[in-house]
Amino acid sequence: MHFDEEVIVAELPDRKSQAGTGFDVVPGSLALAATGFGVASDAWRDARELLLGCDLRLDDLGALARRSPSIVDGVRSYQDAVAEVRLALAHGATVLAESELTLKQIAGVYARVDEEYAEAFGYRKGSHG
């Protein structure tokens, strides 16, 4: 999603967010929902980091392993699988982080519009509902 206007990121509310009613939208609720994507992104990055220490080489299995074609193939398959999972985790973490940013940007747009409406129509923020 692309925004042509200035990027505005909404602040997280200090209190538990309330649901919007009617045309009322609570930007903090959108920003709060975005944090779940951030937490998930961090978890995916952590999982990828854990797999960085899971290398398996033929040398780890001794001289006998190098003489066994099935073990050689098994190690190669293991290495390929770990590499594929690492790539998938990196991609997933990126998508989740981008989703978090997008939700926060949307929350920022809502917050800005809410401020503009409060000024234009003379209501205090949080008391128009």
Short mmCIF file of C-alpha atoms in Angstrom, two decimals:
data_model
loop_
_atom_site.label_atom_id
_atom_site.label_comp_id
_atom_site.label_asym_id
_atom_site.label_seq_id
_atom_site.Cartn_x
_atom_site.Cartn_y
_atom_site.Cartn_z
CA MET A 1 0.00 0.00 0.00
CA HIS A 2 1.38 3.41 -0.90
CA PHE A 3 0.56 6.80 0.56
CA ASP A 4 1.41 9.91 -1.46
CA GLU A 5 1.14 12.11 1.60
CA GLU A 6 3.49 12.52 4.53
CA VAL A 7 3.87 9.40 6.65
CA ILE A 8 2.22 9.83 10.04
CA VAL A 9 2.50 7.11 12.64
CA ALA A 10 -0.11 7.03 15.40
CA GLU A 11 1.00 6.74 18.98
CA LEU A 12 -0.17 3.79 21.02
CA PRO A 13 -2.81 4.74 23.56
CA ASP A 14 -1.89 4.79 27.25
CA ARG A 15 -5.11 3.00 28.12
CA LYS A 16 -6.88 0.04 26.63
CA SER A 17 -8.40 1.07 23.30
CA GLN A 18 -12.13 1.18 22.80
CA ALA A 19 -13.89 0.09 19.64
CA GLY A 20 -15.16 2.76 17.26
CA THR A 21 -18.89 3.26 16.93
CA GLY A 22 -20.71 4.43 13.82
CA PHE A 23 -18.36 6.75 11.98
CA ASP A 24 -16.07 7.04 14.98
CA VAL A 25 -12.68 5.38 14.52
CA VAL A 26 -10.18 5.04 17.33
CA PRO A 27 -6.74 5.42 15.67
CA GLY A 28 -5.04 3.98 18.74
CA SER A 29 -6.91 0.71 18.18
CA LEU A 30 -5.37 0.42 14.72
CA ALA A 31 -1.92 1.23 16.09
CA LEU A 32 -2.38 -1.28 18.90
CA ALA A 33 -3.46 -3.98 16.43
CA ALA A 34 -0.29 -3.28 14.45
CA THR A 35 1.90 -4.27 17.39
CA GLY A 36 0.85 -7.90 16.94
CA PHE A 37 2.48 -7.84 13.53
CA GLY A 38 5.65 -6.42 15.06
CA VAL A 39 5.77 -9.11 17.74
CA ALA A 40 5.21 -11.81 15.13
CA SER A 41 7.90 -10.34 12.87
CA ASP A 42 10.39 -10.39 15.75
CA ALA A 43 9.49 -14.02 16.51
CA TRP A 44 10.05 -15.02 12.87
CA ARG A 45 13.43 -13.24 12.85
CA ASP A 46 14.36 -14.99 16.11
CA ALA A 47 13.43 -18.37 14.63
CA ARG A 48 15.59 -17.64 11.59
CA GLU A 49 18.50 -16.73 13.88
CA LEU A 50 18.07 -20.00 15.77
CA LEU A 51 18.39 -21.92 12.51
CA LEU A 52 21.67 -20.18 11.73
CA GLY A 53 23.25 -22.41 14.37
CA CYS A 54 21.75 -25.62 12.97
CA ASP A 55 24.24 -26.35 10.24
CA LEU A 56 25.09 -29.97 9.56
CA ARG A 57 28.18 -30.92 7.57
CA LEU A 58 29.52 -34.27 6.53
CA ASP A 59 32.59 -33.62 8.67
CA ASP A 60 30.26 -33.51 11.69
CA LEU A 61 29.35 -37.15 11.04
CA GLY A 62 32.85 -38.54 10.60
CA ALA A 63 34.64 -40.48 7.87
CA LEU A 64 31.96 -43.17 7.64
CA ALA A 65 29.39 -40.59 6.58
CA ARG A 66 31.43 -39.57 3.54
CA ARG A 67 31.42 -43.19 2.35
CA SER A 68 27.66 -43.56 2.52
CA PRO A 69 25.74 -42.06 -0.41
CA SER A 70 22.51 -42.10 1.58
CA ILE A 71 24.08 -40.07 4.41
CA VAL A 72 25.61 -37.65 1.89
CA ASP A 73 22.18 -37.20 0.29
CA GLY A 74 20.55 -36.87 3.71
CA VAL A 75 22.94 -34.12 4.79
CA ARG A 76 22.42 -32.30 1.49
CA SER A 77 18.64 -32.56 1.89
CA TYR A 78 18.90 -31.27 5.46
CA GLN A 79 21.03 -28.31 4.35
CA ASP A 80 18.57 -27.48 1.54
CA ALA A 81 15.58 -27.69 3.89
CA VAL A 82 17.19 -25.44 6.51
CA ALA A 83 18.15 -22.90 3.83
CA GLU A 84 14.59 -22.90 2.45
CA VAL A 85 13.09 -22.42 5.91
CA ARG A 86 15.53 -19.58 6.65
CA LEU A 87 14.48 -17.80 3.45
CA ALA A 88 10.79 -18.31 4.21
CA LEU A 89 11.24 -16.98 7.76
CA ALA A 90 13.14 -13.93 6.51
CA HIS A 91 10.44 -13.21 3.93
CA GLY A 92 7.65 -13.74 6.46
CA ALA A 93 9.34 -11.43 8.98
CA THR A 94 9.62 -8.73 6.31
CA VAL A 95 5.97 -9.04 5.29
CA LEU A 96 4.85 -8.87 8.92
CA ALA A 97 7.03 -5.80 9.60
CA GLU A 98 5.65 -4.08 6.48
CA SER A 99 2.10 -4.89 7.59
CA GLU A 100 2.81 -3.35 10.99
CA LEU A 101 4.09 -0.17 9.37
CA THR A 102 1.11 0.02 7.00
CA LEU A 103 -1.39 -0.32 9.85
CA LYS A 104 0.44 2.37 11.81
CA GLN A 105 0.41 4.64 8.76
CA ILE A 106 -3.33 4.11 8.35
CA ALA A 107 -3.80 4.86 12.05
CA GLY A 108 -1.80 8.05 11.54
CA VAL A 109 -4.04 9.11 8.67
CA TYR A 110 -7.13 8.49 10.81
CA ALA A 111 -5.58 10.44 13.70
CA ARG A 112 -4.79 13.40 11.44
CA VAL A 113 -8.28 13.42 9.91
CA ASP A 114 -9.78 13.18 13.40
CA GLU A 115 -7.75 16.23 14.46
CA GLU A 116 -8.80 18.14 11.33
CA TYR A 117 -12.48 17.31 11.93
CA ALA A 118 -12.24 18.25 15.60
CA GLU A 119 -10.86 21.64 14.60
CA ALA A 120 -13.28 22.15 11.70
CA PHE A 121 -16.42 21.08 13.55
CA GLY A 122 -15.49 22.31 17.01
CA TYR A 123 -15.51 19.14 19.07
CA ARG A 124 -12.83 18.05 21.46
CA LYS A 125 -10.97 14.89 20.55
CA GLY A 126 -12.49 11.94 22.40
CA SER A 127 -15.74 13.72 23.26
CA HIS A 128 -17.57 13.55 19.92
CA GLY A 129 -19.06 10.13 20.31
#
